[in-house]
Amino acid sequence: MTAMKGIILAGGAGTRLYPATLVISKQLLPVYDKPMIYYPLTTLMLAGIRDILVITTPLERPRFESLLGDGRRWGIALSYAEQPEPGGLAQAFLIGRDFIGKGPAALVLGDNIFYGGGLSGLLQHAARPRLGATVFAYQVRDPAAYGVIEFDAAGRAVAIEEKPARPRSHWAVTGLYFYDNEVVDIARGLKPSARGELEITDLNNVYLRRGSLQVEKLGRGYAWFDTGTQESLLGAANFVEQVELRQGLKIACPEEIAFTQGFIDAEQLLRLAEPMKNTAYGQYLIRQAGIQP
């Protein structure tokens, strides 16, 4: 089986964040010290995925291309596609079907942030080519706002329900999904929901009915943020700030992750740091390359 490719879905109008997103994509807003898009991008990089498609709106595409480029400076390959109108999360696999080709694919939502010790190993395990799908569940206080997983007495997932009025658990499906190549055909066969979109919950339930959906629980020690509201965006920024200030280590730094993953070497890292050498961010990169600034 071929290596897994990744998709970042960074479309939508970000209406829940108005007026902050009236003229800019929410995925370009800062989360503490870096653009929001860096967080899902580095999640895929931590999984070992190096070929990534960014799906966004026609209006925002040039801005993402200007910020991220082709990815070569980080040792990865970035390409771009457009979602003119919101058509559901599962539509990403139809838009990206030529990019995916005959291999497996991961999808991460552009406003999702993941953090925790051992996260990279968990992601790399999910990214190993195999049959079926893997999703990640996170315990939340208000499950009615999410897709909710119901488990049986043995802890096996038996159903996923989108924003239920009466949730059957407190485990929400996060915005990170790993699939085999069947995902393209499954997405093609989905019927639009009442709101006219191809729902990711419907796609995941197909895998669940086939007995090929694996659910990984992100327990204590992990953090997950869906930064689609002002409150959650501020909460994520405060969290990143406190962790970085306390530990002196950065979260979702693509230059550092490219270096630690072996995508680039120390010399390349120093070249990336050079234009930012008078900033705390640039000084951090220099230290990661093994040089005391």
PDB file of C-alpha atoms in Angstrom, residues 31-35 38-39 42-43 46 113-116 119 223 225 236-245 247-257 281 284:
ATOM      1  CA  VAL A  31      -3.544  31.259  18.001  1.00  0.00           C
ATOM      2  CA  TYR A  32      -1.082  32.860  20.410  1.00  0.00           C
ATOM      3  CA  ASP A  33       2.178  33.085  18.402  1.00  0.00           C
ATOM      4  CA  LYS A  34       1.405  31.422  15.091  1.00  0.00           C
ATOM      5  CA  PRO A  35      -1.367  31.135  12.465  1.00  0.00           C
ATOM      6  CA  TYR A  38       0.036  25.714  11.568  1.00  0.00           C
ATOM      7  CA  TYR A  39      -1.673  23.522  14.169  1.00  0.00           C
ATOM      8  CA  THR A  42       1.890  20.042  12.135  1.00  0.00           C
ATOM      9  CA  THR A  43      -0.567  17.410  13.349  1.00  0.00           C
ATOM     10  CA  LEU A  46       3.739  14.541  13.417  1.00  0.00           C
ATOM     11  CA  ILE A 113      -5.708  21.774  17.726  1.00  0.00           C
ATOM     12  CA  PHE A 114      -4.288  18.611  19.328  1.00  0.00           C
ATOM     13  CA  TYR A 115      -1.693  18.370  22.075  1.00  0.00           C
ATOM     14  CA  GLY A 116      -0.352  15.704  24.419  1.00  0.00           C
ATOM     15  CA  LEU A 119       0.650  12.183  20.398  1.00  0.00           C
ATOM     16  CA  ALA A 223      -5.913  18.492  24.883  1.00  0.00           C
ATOM     17  CA  PHE A 225      -9.614  22.418  20.837  1.00  0.00           C
ATOM     18  CA  ALA A 236      -6.729  27.648  22.902  1.00  0.00           C
ATOM     19  CA  ALA A 237      -4.456  30.697  22.715  1.00  0.00           C
ATOM     20  CA  ASN A 238      -4.236  30.890  26.500  1.00  0.00           C
ATOM     21  CA  PHE A 239      -3.456  27.181  26.706  1.00  0.00           C
ATOM     22  CA  VAL A 240      -0.661  27.417  24.129  1.00  0.00           C
ATOM     23  CA  GLU A 241       0.730  30.494  25.850  1.00  0.00           C
ATOM     24  CA  GLN A 242       0.889  28.842  29.269  1.00  0.00           C
ATOM     25  CA  VAL A 243       2.462  25.605  28.019  1.00  0.00           C
ATOM     26  CA  GLU A 244       5.073  27.425  25.950  1.00  0.00           C
ATOM     27  CA  LEU A 245       5.970  29.902  28.679  1.00  0.00           C
ATOM     28  CA  GLN A 247       8.117  24.614  29.412  1.00  0.00           C
ATOM     29  CA  GLY A 248      10.072  26.792  27.018  1.00  0.00           C
ATOM     30  CA  LEU A 249       8.946  24.512  24.199  1.00  0.00           C
ATOM     31  CA  LYS A 250       6.724  25.449  21.298  1.00  0.00           C
ATOM     32  CA  ILE A 251       3.526  23.778  20.162  1.00  0.00           C
ATOM     33  CA  ALA A 252       2.890  23.330  16.422  1.00  0.00           C
ATOM     34  CA  CYS A 253       6.163  24.827  15.208  1.00  0.00           C
ATOM     35  CA  PRO A 254       6.511  23.457  11.642  1.00  0.00           C
ATOM     36  CA  GLU A 255      10.211  24.294  11.386  1.00  0.00           C
ATOM     37  CA  GLU A 256      11.033  22.402  14.581  1.00  0.00           C
ATOM     38  CA  ILE A 257       8.818  19.437  13.725  1.00  0.00           C
ATOM     39  CA  TYR A 281      10.417  32.554  17.533  1.00  0.00           C
ATOM     40  CA  TYR A 284      13.913  29.378  19.537  1.00  0.00           C
TER      41      TYR A 284
END
